[in-house]
GROMACS .gro file of C-alpha atoms in nm:
model
  384
    1MET     CA    1   9.257  12.173   9.970
    2LYS     CA    2   9.623  12.264  10.006
    3LEU     CA    3   9.852  12.289   9.706
    4HIS     CA    4  10.221  12.207   9.700
    5GLU     CA    5  10.462  12.496   9.669
    6TYR     CA    6  10.547  12.414   9.307
    7GLN     CA    7  10.177  12.403   9.216
    8ALA     CA    8  10.109  12.736   9.387
    9LYS     CA    9  10.405  12.895   9.209
   10GLN     CA   10  10.285  12.769   8.872
   11ILE     CA   11   9.945  12.928   8.929
   12LEU     CA   12  10.100  13.256   9.040
   13SER     CA   13  10.330  13.254   8.739
   14ASP     CA   14  10.026  13.215   8.513
   15PHE     CA   15   9.896  13.542   8.659
   16GLY     CA   16  10.216  13.737   8.610
   17VAL     CA   17  10.380  13.690   8.950
   18PRO     CA   18  10.758  13.639   8.910
   19THR     CA   19  10.886  13.308   9.052
   20PRO     CA   20  11.230  13.141   9.052
   21GLN     CA   21  11.320  12.903   8.770
   22GLY     CA   22  11.285  12.541   8.873
   23GLU     CA   23  11.133  12.198   8.824
   24VAL     CA   24  10.983  11.933   9.049
   25VAL     CA   25  11.134  11.582   9.040
   26SER     CA   26  11.107  11.258   9.234
   27THR     CA   27  11.460  11.113   9.203
   28PRO     CA   28  11.813  11.233   9.288
   29ALA     CA   29  11.915  11.180   8.925
   30GLY     CA   30  11.628  11.399   8.810
   31ALA     CA   31  11.733  11.668   9.056
   32LYS     CA   32  12.089  11.659   8.926
   33ALA     CA   33  11.965  11.692   8.567
   34VAL     CA   34  11.761  12.002   8.657
   35ALA     CA   35  12.065  12.158   8.825
   36GLU     CA   36  12.275  12.092   8.515
   37ARG     CA   37  12.014  12.262   8.295
   38LEU     CA   38  11.992  12.565   8.523
   39GLY     CA   39  12.370  12.593   8.546
   40LYS     CA   40  12.372  12.783   8.876
   41PRO     CA   41  12.345  12.718   9.252
   42VAL     CA   42  12.003  12.584   9.349
   43VAL     CA   43  11.781  12.518   9.646
   44VAL     CA   44  11.639  12.167   9.690
   45LYS     CA   45  11.302  12.188   9.867
   46ALA     CA   46  11.088  11.899   9.989
   47GLN     CA   47  10.732  11.917   9.856
   48VAL     CA   48  10.525  11.821  10.158
   49LEU     CA   49  10.206  11.982  10.287
   50MET     CA   50  10.347  12.111  10.615
   51GLY     CA   51  10.520  12.411  10.764
   52GLY     CA   52  10.866  12.415  10.916
   53ARG     CA   53  11.032  12.226  10.631
   54GLY     CA   54  11.361  12.408  10.671
   55LYS     CA   55  11.407  12.322  11.038
   56ALA     CA   56  11.305  11.963  10.961
   57GLY     CA   57  11.588  11.929  10.708
   58GLY     CA   58  11.365  11.957  10.404
   59ILE     CA   59  11.537  12.256  10.239
   60LYS     CA   60  11.901  12.245  10.132
   61LEU     CA   61  12.127  12.479   9.934
   62ALA     CA   62  12.348  12.309   9.675
   63LYS     CA   63  12.611  12.469   9.452
   64THR     CA   64  12.701  12.184   9.216
   65PRO     CA   65  12.501  11.909   9.042
   66ASP     CA   66  12.669  11.648   9.262
   67GLU     CA   67  12.568  11.838   9.575
   68VAL     CA   68  12.214  11.857   9.436
   69PHE     CA   69  12.211  11.480   9.387
   70GLN     CA   70  12.321  11.429   9.748
   71ALA     CA   71  12.072  11.684   9.883
   72ALA     CA   72  11.784  11.519   9.698
   73GLN     CA   73  11.897  11.178   9.817
   74ASP     CA   74  11.898  11.305  10.176
   75ILE     CA   75  11.544  11.447  10.147
   76LEU     CA   76  11.354  11.199   9.930
   77GLY     CA   77  11.197  10.919  10.131
   78LYS     CA   78  11.271  11.098  10.457
   79ARG     CA   79  10.994  11.160  10.710
   80LEU     CA   80  11.001  11.528  10.794
   81VAL     CA   81  10.875  11.620  11.141
   82SER     CA   82  10.796  11.974  11.258
   83PRO     CA   83  10.607  12.138  11.546
   84GLN     CA   84  10.320  12.201  11.301
   85ASN     CA   85  10.313  11.833  11.204
   86PRO     CA   86  10.459  11.612  11.481
   87GLN     CA   87  10.354  11.292  11.303
   88GLY     CA   88  10.561  11.392  11.003
   89LEU     CA   89  10.522  11.345  10.629
   90VAL     CA   90  10.743  11.154  10.386
   91ALA     CA   91  10.894  11.364  10.107
   92GLU     CA   92  10.823  11.202   9.771
   93MET     CA   93  10.908  11.502   9.552
   94VAL     CA   94  11.155  11.789   9.561
   95LEU     CA   95  11.149  12.126   9.391
   96VAL     CA   96  11.487  12.217   9.246
   97GLU     CA   97  11.499  12.589   9.177
   98GLU     CA   98  11.757  12.861   9.130
   99ALA     CA   99  11.903  13.006   9.448
  100ILE     CA  100  11.829  13.377   9.478
  101GLU     CA  101  12.023  13.648   9.659
  102ILE     CA  102  11.767  13.811   9.887
  103ALA     CA  103  11.818  14.169  10.004
  104ARG     CA  104  11.487  14.204  10.191
  105GLU     CA  105  11.188  13.984  10.275
  106TYR     CA  106  10.821  14.083  10.291
  107TYR     CA  107  10.502  13.895  10.367
  108ILE     CA  108  10.193  13.933  10.150
  109GLY     CA  109   9.875  13.732  10.173
  110ILE     CA  110   9.503  13.725  10.105
  111THR     CA  111   9.250  13.534  10.311
  112ILE     CA  112   8.891  13.551  10.436
  113ASP     CA  113   8.801  13.760  10.740
  114ARG     CA  114   8.489  13.591  10.877
  115ALA     CA  115   8.403  13.887  11.099
  116LEU     CA  116   8.420  14.137  10.812
  117GLN     CA  117   8.271  13.883  10.568
  118ARG     CA  118   8.527  13.994  10.310
  119ASN     CA  119   8.858  13.897  10.166
  120VAL     CA  120   9.142  14.088  10.329
  121LEU     CA  121   9.488  14.179  10.202
  122MET     CA  122   9.776  14.154  10.450
  123VAL     CA  123  10.122  14.306  10.404
  124SER     CA  124  10.415  14.302  10.645
  125MET     CA  125  10.782  14.398  10.638
  126GLN     CA  126  10.849  14.093  10.857
  127GLY     CA  127  10.866  13.835  10.581
  128GLY     CA  128  11.007  13.487  10.620
  129MET     CA  129  10.838  13.443  10.959
  130ASP     CA  130  10.520  13.259  11.055
  131ILE     CA  131  10.252  13.525  11.009
  132GLU     CA  132  10.054  13.387  11.305
  133GLU     CA  133  10.362  13.444  11.522
  134VAL     CA  134  10.395  13.801  11.393
  135ALA     CA  135  10.024  13.865  11.457
  136ALA     CA  136  10.057  13.741  11.815
  137GLN     CA  137  10.380  13.919  11.905
  138ASN     CA  138  10.370  14.234  11.692
  139PRO     CA  139  10.024  14.283  11.536
  140GLU     CA  140  10.094  14.643  11.435
  141ALA     CA  141  10.358  14.507  11.195
  142ILE     CA  142  10.079  14.375  10.970
  143SER     CA  143   9.893  14.618  10.746
  144THR     CA  144   9.544  14.488  10.666
  145VAL     CA  145   9.295  14.620  10.409
  146ALA     CA  146   8.948  14.476  10.341
  147ILE     CA  147   8.879  14.410   9.972
  148ASP     CA  148   8.552  14.536   9.826
  149PRO     CA  149   8.379  14.230   9.673
  150LEU     CA  150   8.233  14.439   9.388
  151LEU     CA  151   8.546  14.636   9.298
  152GLY     CA  152   8.804  14.368   9.373
  153LEU     CA  153   9.155  14.468   9.476
  154THR     CA  154   9.187  14.823   9.348
  155ASP     CA  155   9.523  14.989   9.298
  156TYR     CA  156   9.454  15.240   9.573
  157ALA     CA  157   9.363  14.962   9.820
  158ALA     CA  158   9.687  14.780   9.738
  159ARG     CA  159   9.885  15.101   9.788
  160GLU     CA  160   9.708  15.167  10.117
  161ALA     CA  161   9.821  14.827  10.247
  162LEU     CA  162  10.176  14.877  10.118
  163TYR     CA  163  10.215  15.224  10.265
  164GLY     CA  164  10.062  15.103  10.591
  165ALA     CA  165  10.326  14.831  10.617
  166GLY     CA  166  10.610  15.076  10.552
  167ILE     CA  167  10.715  14.943  10.212
  168PRO     CA  168  10.972  15.184  10.058
  169GLN     CA  169  10.840  15.427   9.798
  170GLU     CA  170  11.049  15.288   9.511
  171GLN     CA  171  10.894  14.943   9.557
  172ILE     CA  172  10.529  15.053   9.578
  173ARG     CA  173  10.455  15.027   9.205
  174PRO     CA  174  10.609  14.680   9.141
  175MET     CA  175  10.466  14.549   9.468
  176SER     CA  176  10.121  14.680   9.375
  177ALA     CA  177  10.140  14.495   9.041
  178LEU     CA  178  10.247  14.178   9.219
  179LEU     CA  179   9.954  14.209   9.462
  180GLN     CA  180   9.714  14.240   9.170
  181GLY     CA  181   9.848  13.915   9.026
  182LEU     CA  182   9.818  13.743   9.362
  183TYR     CA  183   9.456  13.858   9.397
  184ARG     CA  184   9.360  13.747   9.044
  185ALA     CA  185   9.507  13.403   9.112
  186TYR     CA  186   9.328  13.381   9.447
  187ILE     CA  187   8.990  13.460   9.291
  188ALA     CA  188   9.043  13.238   8.986
  189VAL     CA  189   9.109  12.925   9.193
  190ASP     CA  190   8.840  12.991   9.457
  191GLY     CA  191   9.106  13.028   9.722
  192ASN     CA  192   9.058  13.083  10.091
  193LEU     CA  193   9.428  13.156  10.139
  194ALA     CA  194   9.702  13.275   9.906
  195GLU     CA  195  10.030  13.397  10.046
  196ILE     CA  196  10.384  13.470   9.938
  197ASN     CA  197  10.626  13.434  10.226
  198PRO     CA  198  10.883  13.547  10.173
  199CYS     CA  199  10.817  13.792   9.895
  200ALA     CA  200  11.181  13.858   9.817
  201VAL     CA  201  11.346  14.179   9.703
  202LEU     CA  202  11.662  14.074   9.519
  203ALA     CA  203  11.994  14.250   9.520
  204ASP     CA  204  11.921  14.385   9.170
  205GLY     CA  205  11.584  14.529   9.282
  206ARG     CA  206  11.359  14.265   9.129
  207ILE     CA  207  11.072  14.130   9.341
  208ILE     CA  208  10.999  13.758   9.331
  209ALA     CA  209  10.785  13.496   9.507
  210ALA     CA  210  11.048  13.295   9.693
  211ASP     CA  211  10.784  13.072   9.853
  212ALA     CA  212  10.410  13.044   9.799
  213LYS     CA  213  10.109  12.881   9.955
  214ILE     CA  214   9.756  12.846   9.817
  215THR     CA  215   9.462  12.675   9.981
  216ILE     CA  216   9.148  12.614   9.775
  217ASP     CA  217   8.794  12.606   9.911
  218GLU     CA  218   8.698  12.239   9.880
  219ASN     CA  219   8.333  12.338   9.836
  220ALA     CA  220   8.434  12.495   9.503
  221LEU     CA  221   8.615  12.193   9.359
  222PHE     CA  222   8.309  12.100   9.153
  223ARG     CA  223   8.395  12.395   8.927
  224GLN     CA  224   8.773  12.358   8.961
  225LYS     CA  225   8.807  12.025   8.781
  226ARG     CA  226   9.169  12.075   8.682
  227LEU     CA  227   9.273  12.169   9.033
  228ALA     CA  228   9.071  11.886   9.188
  229GLU     CA  229   9.297  11.645   8.999
  230LEU     CA  230   9.595  11.789   9.190
  231HIS     CA  231   9.457  11.670   9.523
  232ASP     CA  232   9.732  11.460   9.679
  233GLU     CA  233   9.572  11.237   9.942
  234SER     CA  234   9.892  11.040   9.998
  235LEU     CA  235  10.046  11.335  10.180
  236GLU     CA  236   9.742  11.408  10.395
  237ASP     CA  237   9.641  11.256  10.726
  238PRO     CA  238   9.496  10.917  10.621
  239ILE     CA  239   9.189  10.947  10.844
  240GLU     CA  240   9.113  11.298  10.719
  241ALA     CA  241   9.153  11.175  10.361
  242GLU     CA  242   8.913  10.886  10.423
  243ALA     CA  243   8.662  11.123  10.587
  244SER     CA  244   8.682  11.351  10.286
  245ARG     CA  245   8.604  11.059  10.054
  246ARG     CA  246   8.299  10.982  10.267
  247GLY     CA  247   8.186  11.344  10.273
  248ILE     CA  248   8.225  11.375  10.651
  249ALA     CA  249   8.382  11.680  10.817
  250TYR     CA  250   8.671  11.541  11.026
  251VAL     CA  251   8.980  11.713  11.165
  252ARG     CA  252   9.240  11.529  11.371
  253LEU     CA  253   9.333  11.720  11.688
  254GLY     CA  254   9.586  11.492  11.858
  255GLY     CA  255   9.411  11.412  12.187
  256ASP     CA  256   9.253  11.090  12.314
  257ILE     CA  257   8.880  11.172  12.344
  258GLY     CA  258   8.684  11.110  12.024
  259VAL     CA  259   8.412  11.369  11.962
  260ILE     CA  260   8.108  11.326  11.736
  261GLY     CA  261   7.832  11.585  11.708
  262ASN     CA  262   7.596  11.749  11.462
  263GLY     CA  263   7.670  12.103  11.358
  264ALA     CA  264   8.013  12.269  11.357
  265GLY     CA  265   7.927  12.505  11.642
  266LEU     CA  266   7.807  12.227  11.870
  267VAL     CA  267   8.112  12.013  11.795
  268MET     CA  268   8.349  12.303  11.868
  269CYS     CA  269   8.168  12.369  12.197
  270THR     CA  270   8.201  12.000  12.282
  271VAL     CA  271   8.575  12.007  12.211
  272ASP     CA  272   8.601  12.307  12.446
  273GLU     CA  273   8.400  12.128  12.716
  274VAL     CA  274   8.630  11.826  12.696
  275ALA     CA  275   8.926  12.059  12.750
  276ARG     CA  276   8.747  12.230  13.039
  277ALA     CA  277   8.691  11.889  13.198
  278GLY     CA  278   9.065  11.823  13.183
  279GLY     CA  279   9.080  11.615  12.866
  280ARG     CA  280   9.187  11.673  12.509
  281ALA     CA  281   8.980  11.598  12.200
  282ALA     CA  282   9.123  11.352  11.948
  283ASN     CA  283   8.919  11.498  11.666
  284PHE     CA  284   8.647  11.726  11.540
  285LEU     CA  285   8.374  11.528  11.361
  286ASP     CA  286   8.049  11.682  11.238
  287ILE     CA  287   7.795  11.432  11.104
  288GLY     CA  288   7.586  11.723  10.972
  289GLY     CA  289   7.214  11.778  10.973
  290GLY     CA  290   6.968  11.498  10.907
  291ALA     CA  291   7.229  11.225  10.948
  292LYS     CA  292   7.100  10.870  10.904
  293ALA     CA  293   7.211  10.556  11.084
  294ASP     CA  294   7.471  10.458  10.823
  295ARG     CA  295   7.640  10.798  10.846
  296VAL     CA  296   7.662  10.765  11.224
  297ARG     CA  297   7.818  10.420  11.187
  298GLN     CA  298   8.075  10.559  10.943
  299ALA     CA  299   8.153  10.841  11.186
  300VAL     CA  300   8.225  10.593  11.465
  301GLU     CA  301   8.444  10.393  11.228
  302LEU     CA  302   8.648  10.703  11.142
  303VAL     CA  303   8.703  10.796  11.507
  304LEU     CA  304   8.816  10.443  11.592
  305MET     CA  305   9.078  10.453  11.315
  306ASP     CA  306   9.283  10.673  11.550
  307PRO     CA  307   9.472  10.433  11.782
  308ASN     CA  308   9.511  10.706  12.045
  309VAL     CA  309   9.137  10.730  12.116
  310LYS     CA  310   9.056  10.610  12.470
  311GLY     CA  311   8.697  10.731  12.490
  312LEU     CA  312   8.416  10.851  12.263
  313LEU     CA  313   8.167  11.131  12.329
  314PHE     CA  314   7.846  11.174  12.129
  315ASN     CA  315   7.679  11.514  12.167
  316ILE     CA  316   7.364  11.535  11.954
  317PHE     CA  317   7.106  11.812  11.959
  318GLY     CA  318   6.828  11.708  11.727
  319GLY     CA  319   6.666  11.953  11.491
  320ILE     CA  320   6.645  11.794  11.149
  321THR     CA  321   6.874  11.527  11.294
  322ARG     CA  322   6.659  11.270  11.474
  323GLY     CA  323   6.779  11.123  11.800
  324ASP     CA  324   6.636  10.780  11.721
  325GLU     CA  325   6.823  10.767  11.386
  326VAL     CA  326   7.147  10.854  11.562
  327ALA     CA  327   7.080  10.586  11.823
  328ARG     CA  328   7.021  10.327  11.549
  329GLY     CA  329   7.352  10.426  11.392
  330MET     CA  330   7.528  10.378  11.725
  331LEU     CA  331   7.375  10.034  11.770
  332GLU     CA  332   7.472   9.939  11.415
  333ALA     CA  333   7.827  10.058  11.478
  334PHE     CA  334   7.861   9.856  11.797
  335GLU     CA  335   7.722   9.546  11.628
  336THR     CA  336   7.968   9.562  11.337
  337LEU     CA  337   8.275   9.726  11.492
  338GLU     CA  338   8.497   9.622  11.779
  339VAL     CA  339   8.448   9.898  12.037
  340ASN     CA  340   8.654   9.848  12.352
  341ILE     CA  341   8.645  10.203  12.487
  342PRO     CA  342   8.390  10.387  12.703
  343VAL     CA  343   8.122  10.577  12.511
  344VAL     CA  344   7.919  10.862  12.660
  345VAL     CA  345   7.603  10.977  12.481
  346ARG     CA  346   7.412  11.300  12.524
  347LEU     CA  347   7.093  11.315  12.317
  348ALA     CA  348   6.860  11.616  12.317
  349GLY     CA  349   6.596  11.758  12.085
  350THR     CA  350   6.397  11.580  11.814
  351HIS     CA  351   6.312  11.217  11.904
  352ALA     CA  352   6.574  11.222  12.180
  353GLU     CA  353   6.354  11.022  12.418
  354GLU     CA  354   6.302  10.752  12.155
  355GLY     CA  355   6.677  10.745  12.096
  356ARG     CA  356   6.756  10.709  12.465
  357ALA     CA  357   6.502  10.427  12.488
  358LEU     CA  358   6.677  10.239  12.208
  359LEU     CA  359   7.009  10.266  12.393
  360GLN     CA  360   6.881  10.132  12.724
  361GLY     CA  361   7.045   9.808  12.825
  362THR     CA  362   7.361   9.881  12.624
  363PRO     CA  363   7.709   9.966  12.760
  364LEU     CA  364   7.665  10.325  12.641
  365ILE     CA  365   7.677  10.580  12.923
  366PRO     CA  366   7.395  10.841  12.914
  367ALA     CA  367   7.439  11.208  13.007
  368GLU     CA  368   7.184  11.487  13.044
  369THR     CA  369   7.404  11.788  12.969
  370MET     CA  370   7.711  11.862  12.759
  371GLN     CA  371   7.910  11.946  13.072
  372GLU     CA  372   7.816  11.618  13.238
  373ALA     CA  373   7.898  11.426  12.921
  374ALA     CA  374   8.245  11.583  12.896
  375ARG     CA  375   8.319  11.515  13.263
  376LEU     CA  376   8.204  11.153  13.238
  377ILE     CA  377   8.405  11.067  12.926
  378VAL     CA  378   8.725  11.222  13.064
  379GLU     CA  379   8.682  11.026  13.388
  380ARG     CA  380   8.604  10.697  13.212
  381ALA     CA  381   8.889  10.737  12.963
  382ARG     CA  382   9.124  10.777  13.259
  383GLY     CA  383   8.975  10.473  13.428
  384VAL     CA  384   8.830  10.677  13.715
   0.00000   0.00000   0.00000
């Protein structure tokens, strides 16, 4: 679950991380009032869950309350579109905060390294840039240190990361303290990402979180009741939000081939096979283990909510998931939903033969292998 910038900054502030003064508002008049209270130049920042806000026109500098009013009026209600989010999101809130004079920008972040099976601390002198871009173009610019799960982020581990990134000696101590606050916040909220980018060094030497991002592990929301209430579905992809309400793992990918499978690994392989066959997956959808007919029907319904879908591929390998139950779910879906696209089905494993028997005589197209299934659905979606 992603948090808005203002929410992330409030959490960091609670753990001793310095942040700019500011307030979040939803009207131009409210923005002007905040600027009048601050009595200094401000930055008006759209609060939308996407990257690239600045280039999309979602961040504006304003020197007077009247300029703040105009900036907020320009942003609020506007659909912001960026390369990270081509569909765009409408800005319903803005953060009005003091403008700061930045002398230098750093990047600091904590996330999970699946290979190491540990949290890792990342520090870079190249702040203000997309860290994925830095990692791809100049990986040696990022200093990475694995965090011991028993000891937490020790002072010496923080210093190791800072020295490795080339942070100047006079900033090591305050930066180390800031990293400790970031780590405590990350652990307290069950985060899987917490980053400050840029971490700004001001002209007077102070270090402050100019921007912040926190993502919370949704599997931990049962013990993060207060944070769960912050979940803003209105600014998420509507299909992903609906899937979340139904407890189904769904990620929209932007292609035109719907993909449904059981098990994250199998679904990812299926997405890759669709690409290898010359197509592009519209989504990732994992119905999970032991899925019953109703869950399969709901999965089909979710995929069909995307108007770009031109074909649907089922790839099921039955273990605890029974092929006949999946087949019943497909039949139920096609009885209750209007399905006007080709559907290819690959069933293997537990009760697969029974499932295939149930599907005989239907418009569903059978396939023996994942590769054949991917090839068939790409061809049928193209009308070949």
